[in-house]
mmCIF file of C-alpha atoms in Angstrom:
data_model
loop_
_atom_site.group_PDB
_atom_site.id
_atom_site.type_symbol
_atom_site.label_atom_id
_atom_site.label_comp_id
_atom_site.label_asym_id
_atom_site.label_seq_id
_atom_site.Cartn_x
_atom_site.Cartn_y
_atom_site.Cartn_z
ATOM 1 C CA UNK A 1 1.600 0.526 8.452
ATOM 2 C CA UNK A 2 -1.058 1.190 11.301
ATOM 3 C CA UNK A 3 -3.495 -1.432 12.318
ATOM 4 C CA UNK A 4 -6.381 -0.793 14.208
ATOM 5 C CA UNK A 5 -8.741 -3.780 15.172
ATOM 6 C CA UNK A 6 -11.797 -4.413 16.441
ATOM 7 C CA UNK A 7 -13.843 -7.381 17.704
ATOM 8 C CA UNK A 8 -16.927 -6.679 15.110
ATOM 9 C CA UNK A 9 -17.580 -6.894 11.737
ATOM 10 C CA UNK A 10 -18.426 -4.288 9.142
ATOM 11 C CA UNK A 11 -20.342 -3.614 6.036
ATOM 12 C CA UNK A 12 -17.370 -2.575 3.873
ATOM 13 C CA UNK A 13 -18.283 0.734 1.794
ATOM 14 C CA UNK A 14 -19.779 0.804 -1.525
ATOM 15 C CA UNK A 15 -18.683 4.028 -3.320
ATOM 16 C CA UNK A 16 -14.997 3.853 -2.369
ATOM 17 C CA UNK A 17 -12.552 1.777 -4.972
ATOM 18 C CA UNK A 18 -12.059 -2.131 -3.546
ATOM 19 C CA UNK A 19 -9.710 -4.608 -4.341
ATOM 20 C CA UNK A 20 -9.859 -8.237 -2.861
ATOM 21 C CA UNK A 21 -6.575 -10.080 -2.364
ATOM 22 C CA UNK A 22 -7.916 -14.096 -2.112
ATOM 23 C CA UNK A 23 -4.139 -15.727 -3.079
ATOM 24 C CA UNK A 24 -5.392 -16.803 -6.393
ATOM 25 C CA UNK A 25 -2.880 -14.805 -8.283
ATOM 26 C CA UNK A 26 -0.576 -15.969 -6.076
ATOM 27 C CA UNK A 27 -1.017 -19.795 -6.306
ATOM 28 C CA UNK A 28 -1.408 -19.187 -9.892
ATOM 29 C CA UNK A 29 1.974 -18.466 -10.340
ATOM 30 C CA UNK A 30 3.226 -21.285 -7.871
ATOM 31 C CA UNK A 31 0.943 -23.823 -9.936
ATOM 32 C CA UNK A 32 2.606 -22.934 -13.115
ATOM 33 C CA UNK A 33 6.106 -24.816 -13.223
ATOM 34 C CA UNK A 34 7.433 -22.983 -16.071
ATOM 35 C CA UNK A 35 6.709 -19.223 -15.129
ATOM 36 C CA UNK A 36 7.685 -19.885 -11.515
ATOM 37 C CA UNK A 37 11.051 -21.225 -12.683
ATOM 38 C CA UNK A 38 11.534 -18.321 -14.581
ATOM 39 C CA UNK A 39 10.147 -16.284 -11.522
ATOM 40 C CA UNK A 40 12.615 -18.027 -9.223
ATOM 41 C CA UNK A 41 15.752 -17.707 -11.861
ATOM 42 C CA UNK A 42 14.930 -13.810 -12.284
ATOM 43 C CA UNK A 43 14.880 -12.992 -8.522
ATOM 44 C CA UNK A 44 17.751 -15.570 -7.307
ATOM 45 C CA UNK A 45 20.124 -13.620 -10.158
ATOM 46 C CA UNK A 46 18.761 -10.221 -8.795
ATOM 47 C CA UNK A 47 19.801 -11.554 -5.391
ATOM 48 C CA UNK A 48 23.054 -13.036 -5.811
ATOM 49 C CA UNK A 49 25.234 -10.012 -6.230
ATOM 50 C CA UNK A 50 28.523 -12.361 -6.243
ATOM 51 C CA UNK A 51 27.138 -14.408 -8.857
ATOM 52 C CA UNK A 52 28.314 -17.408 -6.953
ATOM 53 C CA UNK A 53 25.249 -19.364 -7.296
ATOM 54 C CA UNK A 54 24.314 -19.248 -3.866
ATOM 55 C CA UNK A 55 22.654 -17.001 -1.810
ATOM 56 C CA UNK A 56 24.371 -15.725 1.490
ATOM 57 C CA UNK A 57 22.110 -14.644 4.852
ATOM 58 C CA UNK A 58 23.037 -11.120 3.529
ATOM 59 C CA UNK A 59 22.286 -11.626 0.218
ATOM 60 C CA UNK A 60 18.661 -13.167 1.772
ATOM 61 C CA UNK A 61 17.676 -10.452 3.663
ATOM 62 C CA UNK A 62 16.221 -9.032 0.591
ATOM 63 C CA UNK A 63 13.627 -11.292 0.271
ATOM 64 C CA UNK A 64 13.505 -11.693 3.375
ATOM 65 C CA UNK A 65 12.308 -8.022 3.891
ATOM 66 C CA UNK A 66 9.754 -8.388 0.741
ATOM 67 C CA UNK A 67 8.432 -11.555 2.052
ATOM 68 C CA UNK A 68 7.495 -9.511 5.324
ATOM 69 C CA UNK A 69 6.306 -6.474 3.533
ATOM 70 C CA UNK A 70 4.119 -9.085 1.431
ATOM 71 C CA UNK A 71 2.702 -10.631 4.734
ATOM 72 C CA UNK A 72 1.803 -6.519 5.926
ATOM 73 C CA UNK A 73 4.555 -6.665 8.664
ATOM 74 C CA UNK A 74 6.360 -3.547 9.764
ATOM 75 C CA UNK A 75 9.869 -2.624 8.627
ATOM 76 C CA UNK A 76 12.523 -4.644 10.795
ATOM 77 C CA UNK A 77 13.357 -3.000 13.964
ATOM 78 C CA UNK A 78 9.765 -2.015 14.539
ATOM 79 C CA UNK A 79 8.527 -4.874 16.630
ATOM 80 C CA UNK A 80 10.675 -8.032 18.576
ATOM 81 C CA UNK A 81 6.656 -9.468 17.501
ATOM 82 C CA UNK A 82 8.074 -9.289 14.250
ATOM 83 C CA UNK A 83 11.487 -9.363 14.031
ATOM 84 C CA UNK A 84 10.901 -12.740 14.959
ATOM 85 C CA UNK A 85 8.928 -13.590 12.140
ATOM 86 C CA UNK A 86 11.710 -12.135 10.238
ATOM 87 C CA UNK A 87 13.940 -14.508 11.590
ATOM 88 C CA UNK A 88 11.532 -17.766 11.154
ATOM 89 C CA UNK A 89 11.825 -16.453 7.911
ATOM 90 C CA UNK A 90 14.889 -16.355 6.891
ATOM 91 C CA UNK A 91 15.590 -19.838 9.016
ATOM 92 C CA UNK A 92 12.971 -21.217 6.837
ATOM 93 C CA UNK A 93 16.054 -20.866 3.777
ATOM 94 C CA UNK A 94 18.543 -21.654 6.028
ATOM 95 C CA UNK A 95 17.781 -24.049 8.090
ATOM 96 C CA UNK A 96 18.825 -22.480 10.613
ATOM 97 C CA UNK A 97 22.443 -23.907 9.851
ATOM 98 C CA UNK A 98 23.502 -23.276 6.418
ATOM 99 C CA UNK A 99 25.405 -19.869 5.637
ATOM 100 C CA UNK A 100 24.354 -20.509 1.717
ATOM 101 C CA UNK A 101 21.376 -21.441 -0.231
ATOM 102 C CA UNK A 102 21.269 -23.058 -3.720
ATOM 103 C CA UNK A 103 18.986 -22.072 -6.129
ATOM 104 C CA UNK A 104 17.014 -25.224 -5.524
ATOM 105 C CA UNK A 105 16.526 -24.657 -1.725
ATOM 106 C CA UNK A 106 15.299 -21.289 -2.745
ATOM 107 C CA UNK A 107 12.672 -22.379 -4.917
ATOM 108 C CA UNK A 108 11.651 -24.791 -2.573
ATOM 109 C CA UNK A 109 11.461 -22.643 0.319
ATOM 110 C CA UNK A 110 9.820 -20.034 -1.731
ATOM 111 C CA UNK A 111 6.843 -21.983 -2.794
ATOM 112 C CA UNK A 112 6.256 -23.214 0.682
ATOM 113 C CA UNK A 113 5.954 -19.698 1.905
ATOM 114 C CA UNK A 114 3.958 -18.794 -1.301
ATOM 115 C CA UNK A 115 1.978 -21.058 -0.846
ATOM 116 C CA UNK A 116 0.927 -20.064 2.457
ATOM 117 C CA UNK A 117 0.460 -17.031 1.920
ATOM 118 C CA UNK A 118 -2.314 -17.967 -0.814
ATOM 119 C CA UNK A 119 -4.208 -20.614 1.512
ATOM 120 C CA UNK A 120 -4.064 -17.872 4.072
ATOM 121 C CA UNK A 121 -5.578 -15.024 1.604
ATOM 122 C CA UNK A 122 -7.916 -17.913 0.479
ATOM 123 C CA UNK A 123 -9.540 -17.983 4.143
ATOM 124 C CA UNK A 124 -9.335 -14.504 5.204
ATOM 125 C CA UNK A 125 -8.861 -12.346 1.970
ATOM 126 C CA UNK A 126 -7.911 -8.773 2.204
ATOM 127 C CA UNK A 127 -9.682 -6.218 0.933
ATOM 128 C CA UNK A 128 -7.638 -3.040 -0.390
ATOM 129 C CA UNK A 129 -10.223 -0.041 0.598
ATOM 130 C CA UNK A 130 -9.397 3.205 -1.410
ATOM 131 C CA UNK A 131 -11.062 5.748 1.349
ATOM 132 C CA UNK A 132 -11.310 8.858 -0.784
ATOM 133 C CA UNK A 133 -14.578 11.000 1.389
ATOM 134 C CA UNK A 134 -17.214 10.244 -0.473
ATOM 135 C CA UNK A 135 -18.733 7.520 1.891
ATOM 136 C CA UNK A 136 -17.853 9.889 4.762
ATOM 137 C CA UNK A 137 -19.853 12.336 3.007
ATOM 138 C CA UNK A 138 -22.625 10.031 2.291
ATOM 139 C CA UNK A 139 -22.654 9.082 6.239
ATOM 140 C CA UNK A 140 -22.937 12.896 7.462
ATOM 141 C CA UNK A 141 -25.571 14.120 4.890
ATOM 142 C CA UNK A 142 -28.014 10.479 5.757
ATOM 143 C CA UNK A 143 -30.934 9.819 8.238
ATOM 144 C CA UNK A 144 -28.910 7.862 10.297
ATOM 145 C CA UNK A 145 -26.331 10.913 11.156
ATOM 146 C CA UNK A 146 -27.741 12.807 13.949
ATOM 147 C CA UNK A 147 -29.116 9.026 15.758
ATOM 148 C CA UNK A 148 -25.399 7.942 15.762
ATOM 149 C CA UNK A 149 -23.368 10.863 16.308
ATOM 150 C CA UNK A 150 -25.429 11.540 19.445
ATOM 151 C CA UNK A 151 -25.104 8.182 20.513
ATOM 152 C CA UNK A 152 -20.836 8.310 20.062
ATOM 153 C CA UNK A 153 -21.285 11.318 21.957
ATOM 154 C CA UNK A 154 -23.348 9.759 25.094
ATOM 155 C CA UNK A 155 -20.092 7.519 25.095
ATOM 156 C CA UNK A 156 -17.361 10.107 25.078
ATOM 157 C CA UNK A 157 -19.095 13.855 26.512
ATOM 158 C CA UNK A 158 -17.496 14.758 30.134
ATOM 159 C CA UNK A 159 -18.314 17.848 31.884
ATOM 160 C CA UNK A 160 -14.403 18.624 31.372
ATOM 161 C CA UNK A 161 -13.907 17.675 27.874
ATOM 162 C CA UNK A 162 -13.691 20.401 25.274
ATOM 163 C CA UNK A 163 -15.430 20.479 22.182
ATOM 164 C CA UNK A 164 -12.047 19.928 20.118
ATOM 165 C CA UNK A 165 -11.247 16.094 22.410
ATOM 166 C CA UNK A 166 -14.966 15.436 22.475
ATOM 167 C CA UNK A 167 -14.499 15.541 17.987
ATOM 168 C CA UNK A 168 -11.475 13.615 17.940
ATOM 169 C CA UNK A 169 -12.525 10.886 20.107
ATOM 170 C CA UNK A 170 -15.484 10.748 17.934
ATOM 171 C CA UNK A 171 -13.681 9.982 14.934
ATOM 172 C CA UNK A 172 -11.569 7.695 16.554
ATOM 173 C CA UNK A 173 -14.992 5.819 16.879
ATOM 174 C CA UNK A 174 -15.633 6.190 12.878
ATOM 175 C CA UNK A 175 -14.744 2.870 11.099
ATOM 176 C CA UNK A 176 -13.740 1.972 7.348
ATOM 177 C CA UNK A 177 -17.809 1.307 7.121
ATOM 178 C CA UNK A 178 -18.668 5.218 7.527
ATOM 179 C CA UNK A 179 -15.770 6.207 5.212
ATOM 180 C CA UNK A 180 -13.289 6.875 7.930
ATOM 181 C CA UNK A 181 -9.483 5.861 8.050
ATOM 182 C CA UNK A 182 -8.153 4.763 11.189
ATOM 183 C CA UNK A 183 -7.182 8.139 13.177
ATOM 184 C CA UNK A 184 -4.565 5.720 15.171
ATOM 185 C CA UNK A 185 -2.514 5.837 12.383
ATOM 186 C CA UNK A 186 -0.151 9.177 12.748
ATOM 187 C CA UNK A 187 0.320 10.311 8.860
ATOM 188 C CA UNK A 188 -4.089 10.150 9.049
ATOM 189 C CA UNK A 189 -4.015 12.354 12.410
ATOM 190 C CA UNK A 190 -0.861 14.776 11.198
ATOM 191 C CA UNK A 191 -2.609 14.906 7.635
ATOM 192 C CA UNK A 192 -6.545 14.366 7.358
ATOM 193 C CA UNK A 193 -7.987 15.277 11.152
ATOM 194 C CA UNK A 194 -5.537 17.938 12.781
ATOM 195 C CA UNK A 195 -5.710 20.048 9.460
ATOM 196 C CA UNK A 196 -9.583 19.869 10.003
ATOM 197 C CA UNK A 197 -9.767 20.591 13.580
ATOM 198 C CA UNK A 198 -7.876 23.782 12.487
ATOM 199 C CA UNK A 199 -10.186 27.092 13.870
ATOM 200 C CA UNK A 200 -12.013 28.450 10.953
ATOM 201 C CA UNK A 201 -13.455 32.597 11.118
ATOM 202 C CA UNK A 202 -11.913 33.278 14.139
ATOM 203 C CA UNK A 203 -13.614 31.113 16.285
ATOM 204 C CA UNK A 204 -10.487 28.866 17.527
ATOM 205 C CA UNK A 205 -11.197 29.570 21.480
ATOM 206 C CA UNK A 206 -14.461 27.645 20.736
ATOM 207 C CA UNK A 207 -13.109 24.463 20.330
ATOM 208 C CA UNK A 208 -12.011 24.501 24.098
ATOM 209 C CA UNK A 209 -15.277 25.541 25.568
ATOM 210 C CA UNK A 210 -16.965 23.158 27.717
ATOM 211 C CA UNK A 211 -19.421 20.891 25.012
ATOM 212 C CA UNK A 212 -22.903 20.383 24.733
ATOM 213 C CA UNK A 213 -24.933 17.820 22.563
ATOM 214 C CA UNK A 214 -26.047 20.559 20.207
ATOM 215 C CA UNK A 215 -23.420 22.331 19.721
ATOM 216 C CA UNK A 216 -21.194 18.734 19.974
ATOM 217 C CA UNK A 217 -23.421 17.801 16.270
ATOM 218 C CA UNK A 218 -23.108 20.761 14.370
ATOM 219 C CA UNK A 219 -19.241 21.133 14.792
ATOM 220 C CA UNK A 220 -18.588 17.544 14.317
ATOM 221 C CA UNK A 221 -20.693 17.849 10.928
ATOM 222 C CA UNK A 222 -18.074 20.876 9.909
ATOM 223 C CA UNK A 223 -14.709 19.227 10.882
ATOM 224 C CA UNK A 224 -15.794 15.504 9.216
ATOM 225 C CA UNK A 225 -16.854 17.654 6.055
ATOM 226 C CA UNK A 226 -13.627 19.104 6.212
ATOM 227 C CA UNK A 227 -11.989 15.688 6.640
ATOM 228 C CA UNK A 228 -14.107 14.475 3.971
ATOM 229 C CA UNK A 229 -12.263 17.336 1.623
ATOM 230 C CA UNK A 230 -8.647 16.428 2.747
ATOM 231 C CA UNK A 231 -9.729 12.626 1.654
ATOM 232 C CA UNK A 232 -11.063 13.668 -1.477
ATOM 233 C CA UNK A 233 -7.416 15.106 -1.864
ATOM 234 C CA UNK A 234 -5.389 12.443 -0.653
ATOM 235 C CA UNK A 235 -7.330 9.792 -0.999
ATOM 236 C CA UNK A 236 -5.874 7.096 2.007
ATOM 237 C CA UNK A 237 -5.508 3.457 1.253
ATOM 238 C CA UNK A 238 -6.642 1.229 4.192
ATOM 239 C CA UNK A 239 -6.557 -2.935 3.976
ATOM 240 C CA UNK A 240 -9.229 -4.237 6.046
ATOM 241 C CA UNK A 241 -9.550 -8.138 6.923
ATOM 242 C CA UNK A 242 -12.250 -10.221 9.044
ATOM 243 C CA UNK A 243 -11.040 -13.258 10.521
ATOM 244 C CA UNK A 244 -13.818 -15.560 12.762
ATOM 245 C CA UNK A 245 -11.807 -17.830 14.682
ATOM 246 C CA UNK A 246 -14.449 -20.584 15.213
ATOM 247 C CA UNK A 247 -12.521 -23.837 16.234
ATOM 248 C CA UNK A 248 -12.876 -25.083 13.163
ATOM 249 C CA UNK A 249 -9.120 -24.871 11.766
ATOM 250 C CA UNK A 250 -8.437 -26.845 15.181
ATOM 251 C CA UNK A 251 -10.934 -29.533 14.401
ATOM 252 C CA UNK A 252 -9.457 -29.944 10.931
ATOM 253 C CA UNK A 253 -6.049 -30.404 12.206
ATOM 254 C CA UNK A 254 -6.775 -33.175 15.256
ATOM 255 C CA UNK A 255 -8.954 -35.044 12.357
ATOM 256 C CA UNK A 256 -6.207 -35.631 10.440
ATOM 257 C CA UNK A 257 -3.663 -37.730 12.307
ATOM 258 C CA UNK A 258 -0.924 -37.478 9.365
ATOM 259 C CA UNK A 259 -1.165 -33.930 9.315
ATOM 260 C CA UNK A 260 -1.321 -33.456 13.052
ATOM 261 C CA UNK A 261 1.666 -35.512 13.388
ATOM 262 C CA UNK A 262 3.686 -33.883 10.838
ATOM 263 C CA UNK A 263 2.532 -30.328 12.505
ATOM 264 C CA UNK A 264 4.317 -31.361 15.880
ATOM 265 C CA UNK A 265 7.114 -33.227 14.427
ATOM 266 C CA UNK A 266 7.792 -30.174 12.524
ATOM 267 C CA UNK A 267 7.359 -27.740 15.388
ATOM 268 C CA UNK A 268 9.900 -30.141 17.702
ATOM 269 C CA UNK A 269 13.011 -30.108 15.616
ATOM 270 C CA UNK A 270 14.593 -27.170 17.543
ATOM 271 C CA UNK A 271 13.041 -27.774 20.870
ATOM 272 C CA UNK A 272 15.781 -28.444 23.420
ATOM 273 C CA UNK A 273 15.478 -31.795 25.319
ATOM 274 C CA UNK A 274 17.454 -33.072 28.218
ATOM 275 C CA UNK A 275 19.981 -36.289 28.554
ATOM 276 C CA UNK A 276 16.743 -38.029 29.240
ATOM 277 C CA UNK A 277 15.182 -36.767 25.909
ATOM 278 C CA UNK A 278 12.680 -34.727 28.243
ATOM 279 C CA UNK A 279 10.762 -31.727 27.098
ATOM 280 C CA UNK A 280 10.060 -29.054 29.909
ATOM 281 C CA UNK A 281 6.510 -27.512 29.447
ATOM 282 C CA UNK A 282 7.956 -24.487 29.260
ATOM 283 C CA UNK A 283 8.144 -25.352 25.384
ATOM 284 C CA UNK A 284 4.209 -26.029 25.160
ATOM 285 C CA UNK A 285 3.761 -21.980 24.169
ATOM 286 C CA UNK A 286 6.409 -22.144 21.804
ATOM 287 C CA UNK A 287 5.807 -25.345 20.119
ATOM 288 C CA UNK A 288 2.203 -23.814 20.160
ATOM 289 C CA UNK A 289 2.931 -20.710 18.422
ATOM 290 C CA UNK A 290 4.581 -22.431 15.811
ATOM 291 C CA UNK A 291 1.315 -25.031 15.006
ATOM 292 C CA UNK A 292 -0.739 -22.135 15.140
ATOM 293 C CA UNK A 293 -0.553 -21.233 11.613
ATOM 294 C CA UNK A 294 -2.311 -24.761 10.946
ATOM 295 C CA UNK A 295 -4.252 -24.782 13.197
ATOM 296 C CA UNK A 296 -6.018 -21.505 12.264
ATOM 297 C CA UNK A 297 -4.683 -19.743 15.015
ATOM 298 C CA UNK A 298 -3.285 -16.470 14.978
ATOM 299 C CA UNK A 299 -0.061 -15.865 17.050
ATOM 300 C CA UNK A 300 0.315 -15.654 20.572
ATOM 301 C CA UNK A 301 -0.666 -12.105 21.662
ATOM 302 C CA UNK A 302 -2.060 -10.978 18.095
ATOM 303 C CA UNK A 303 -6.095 -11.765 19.403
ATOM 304 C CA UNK A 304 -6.183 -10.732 23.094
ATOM 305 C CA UNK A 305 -9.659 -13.182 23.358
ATOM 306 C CA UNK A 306 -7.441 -15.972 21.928
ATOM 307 C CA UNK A 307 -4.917 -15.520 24.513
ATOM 308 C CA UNK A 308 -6.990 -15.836 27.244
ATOM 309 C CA UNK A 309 -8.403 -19.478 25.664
ATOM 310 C CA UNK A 310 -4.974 -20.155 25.955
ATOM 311 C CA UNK A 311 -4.543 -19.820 29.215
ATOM 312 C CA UNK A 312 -7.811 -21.075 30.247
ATOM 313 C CA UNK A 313 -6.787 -24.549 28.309
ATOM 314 C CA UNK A 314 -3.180 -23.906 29.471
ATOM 315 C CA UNK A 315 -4.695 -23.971 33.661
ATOM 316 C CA UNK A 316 -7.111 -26.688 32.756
ATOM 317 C CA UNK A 317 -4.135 -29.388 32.011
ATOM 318 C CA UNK A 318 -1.803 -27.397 34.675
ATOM 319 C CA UNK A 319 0.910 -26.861 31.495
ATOM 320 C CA UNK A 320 2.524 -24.067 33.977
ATOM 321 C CA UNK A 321 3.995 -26.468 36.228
ATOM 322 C CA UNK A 322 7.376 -26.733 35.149
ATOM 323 C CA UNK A 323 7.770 -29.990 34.902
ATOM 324 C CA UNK A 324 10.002 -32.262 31.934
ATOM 325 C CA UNK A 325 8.053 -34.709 30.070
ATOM 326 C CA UNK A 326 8.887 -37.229 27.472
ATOM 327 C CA UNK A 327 7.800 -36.658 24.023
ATOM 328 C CA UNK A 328 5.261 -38.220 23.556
ATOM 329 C CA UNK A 329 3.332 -37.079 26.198
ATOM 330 C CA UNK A 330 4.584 -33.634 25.245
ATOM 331 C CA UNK A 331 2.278 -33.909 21.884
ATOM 332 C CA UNK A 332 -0.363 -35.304 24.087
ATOM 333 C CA UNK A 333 -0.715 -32.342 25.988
ATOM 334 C CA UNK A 334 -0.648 -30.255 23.284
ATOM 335 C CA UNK A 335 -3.196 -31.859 21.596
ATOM 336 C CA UNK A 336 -5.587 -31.574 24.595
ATOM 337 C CA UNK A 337 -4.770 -27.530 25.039
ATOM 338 C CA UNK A 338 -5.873 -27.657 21.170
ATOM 339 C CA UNK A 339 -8.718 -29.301 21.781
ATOM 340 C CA UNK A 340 -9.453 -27.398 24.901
ATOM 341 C CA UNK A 341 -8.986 -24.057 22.592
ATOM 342 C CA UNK A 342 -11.446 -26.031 19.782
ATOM 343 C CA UNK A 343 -14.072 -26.458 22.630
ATOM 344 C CA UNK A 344 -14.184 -22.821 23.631
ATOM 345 C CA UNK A 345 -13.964 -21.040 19.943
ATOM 346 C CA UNK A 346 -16.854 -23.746 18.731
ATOM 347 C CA UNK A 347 -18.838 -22.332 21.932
ATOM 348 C CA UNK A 348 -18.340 -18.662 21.502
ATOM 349 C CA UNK A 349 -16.447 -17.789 18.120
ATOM 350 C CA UNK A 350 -14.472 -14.520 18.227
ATOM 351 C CA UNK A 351 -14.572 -12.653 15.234
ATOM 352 C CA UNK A 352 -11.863 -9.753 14.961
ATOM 353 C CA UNK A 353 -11.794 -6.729 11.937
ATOM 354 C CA UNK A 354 -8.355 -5.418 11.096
ATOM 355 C CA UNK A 355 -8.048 -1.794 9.369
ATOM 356 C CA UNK A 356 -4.058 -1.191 8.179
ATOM 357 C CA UNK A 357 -3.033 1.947 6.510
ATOM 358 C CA UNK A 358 -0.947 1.202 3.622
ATOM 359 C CA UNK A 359 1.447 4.254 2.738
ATOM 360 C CA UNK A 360 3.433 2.647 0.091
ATOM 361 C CA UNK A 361 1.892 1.984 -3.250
ATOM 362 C CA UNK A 362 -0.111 -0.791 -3.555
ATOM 363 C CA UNK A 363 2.251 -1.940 -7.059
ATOM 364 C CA UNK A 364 5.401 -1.197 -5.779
ATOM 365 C CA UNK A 365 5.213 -2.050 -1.813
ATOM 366 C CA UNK A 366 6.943 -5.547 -2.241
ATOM 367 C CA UNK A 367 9.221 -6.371 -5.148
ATOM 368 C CA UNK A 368 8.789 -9.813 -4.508
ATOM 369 C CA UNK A 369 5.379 -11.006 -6.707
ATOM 370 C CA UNK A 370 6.221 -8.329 -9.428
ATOM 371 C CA UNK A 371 6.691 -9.559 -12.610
ATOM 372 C CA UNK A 372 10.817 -10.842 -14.260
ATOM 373 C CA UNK A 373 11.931 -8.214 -17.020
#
């Protein structure tokens, strides 16, 4: 899976096929007690291959994997980013202790993370984009074609670029909104573009002439027709999300004092204190990271723009310093880099579009939500 994001929104197409993930399904099967039972009895007996009635951190990994597939995370081994959401995972059923799981702790731990997931979909849904050329086509053959191919071209011509880099870069800067996959993604480049960019009549010494704005529109026209033809035969499937990250996740959290409390309570368990029961503020990312996900935060380092509110709150309290604090005025600080982060998102809200490639079938890419036989 390839993401490529972008700090705009889009008008999502209208001819391609769309389908919105929200979490309903989802928290309709948490909801209903007998069908998740069954749910959780069917994939706990797939998973316990000793029949023991427990499940081992091998035996987990399973899941494990599906939950992250479900969540749009690369394979394991891809990204540390990752792997150590993997292993929040999987300490999630563990406790970060326990070499078995009962059936019970499963369940539990399961609908948590289920859960989540839905209230998560529920804010920022996902919508499943079928690219398959015919908005691509659309794009090249409107009024607004020549106006905004000239313009990507005012952005990317060089008096040393060739005619073949000046095309690429240009559908580089094509979005899901003109019918274009993102070219970041290496099975879209190997598969849809280089195929196109291949010379056609004997003209292949063309492509590395020096380029000029009329000659850059009419061979962009033939190569995105052509790429428009390679979608029509293999179509690409491309989820695309919008998430505005406003302050207003923040605000909800520090409103609520139970929840707030149970947030950092929850994120303190394994933070290491000293004989004193100190807390160095070397923790305050970390504990951070982990009350993100309430807070309506993304990760550290997901939302570049987020990370530097971070650190601007992070400079503003001097949280850098080093020093050991006790724990109470631990959550204090963390409650004013929150706030701090809630003051500069409610001023100027960053909105970020994500475009993923999805190369395994949509009904088969996670085994975890399909159905018991």
């Amino acid at each position: 899976m390839e993401t490529n994001t972008a700090t705009t929104g889009t008008a999502l197409q209208k001819k391609s096929d769309q389908q919105v993930l929200d979490g309903s399904n989802i928290k309709e099967l948490v909801d209903n007690e007998e069908v998740f039972s069954s749910f959780v009895d069917h994939k706990f007996k797939e998973l316990d291959k000793d029949s023991d009635g427990q499940l081992s951190v091998n035996e987990l990994q399973p899941a494990v994997a599906d939950i992250g597939v479900a969540l749009g995370l690369p394979a394991q081994g891809c990204s540390s980013n990752s792997d150590h959401i993997y292993s929040e995972v999987l300490n999630e059923f563990t406790h970060g202790k326990q070499e078995k799981v009962s059936k019970t702790e499963f369940k539990e731990v399961l609908s948590d993370i289920l859960l989540g997931m839905a209230t998560g979909l529920k804010r920022d849904p996902i919508v499943i984009l079928r690219i398959n050329g015919e908005d691509l086509l659309e794009f090249i053959n409107g009024p607004s074609y020549e106006v905004e191919v000239i313009s990507l071209f005012s952005q990317i011509g060089s008096d040393d670029a060739s005619l073949r880099d000046c095309v690429i870069k240009a559908l580089e800067k094509l979005t899901v909104d003109h019918g274009m996959p993102p070219c970041s993604d290496s099975w879209v480049m190997s598969n849809i573009v280089e195929p196109a960019l291949q010379p056609r009549d004997g003209h292949g010494n063309d492509q590395e002439k020096p380029v000029f704005p009329e000659t850059f529109l009419e061979e962009f026209k033939k190569v995105a027709e052509r790429v428009a033809q390679n979608l029509k035969e293999q179509p690409v499937i491309v989820a695309h999300s919008e998430n505005t990250f406003d302050g207003s996740g923040i605000k909800r959290l520090l409103s609520n004092k139970f929840e707030l409390d149970k947030s950092l309570n929850t994120a303190l368990e394994n933070v290491p204190k000293d004989r004193n029961g100190k807390i160095s503020k070397e923790y305050l990312r970390v504990v951070l990271d982990v009350v993100a996900p309430s807070a309506g935060l993304p990760p550290i380092g997901a939302v570049e723009q987020i990370d530097k509110a971070v650190a601007d709150a992070f400079n503003i309290i001097n949280a850098d310093d080093g020093k050991t604090v006790k724990e109470d005025e631990f959550k204090k600080l963390l409650t004013e880099i929150l706030g701090s982060i809630m003051l500069q998102l409610e001023g100027n809200p960053i909105s970020v579009s994500s475009n993923s490639v999805v190369h395994e079938p949509l009904a088969s890419s996670s085994s975890l939500l399909q159905p018991s036989s």
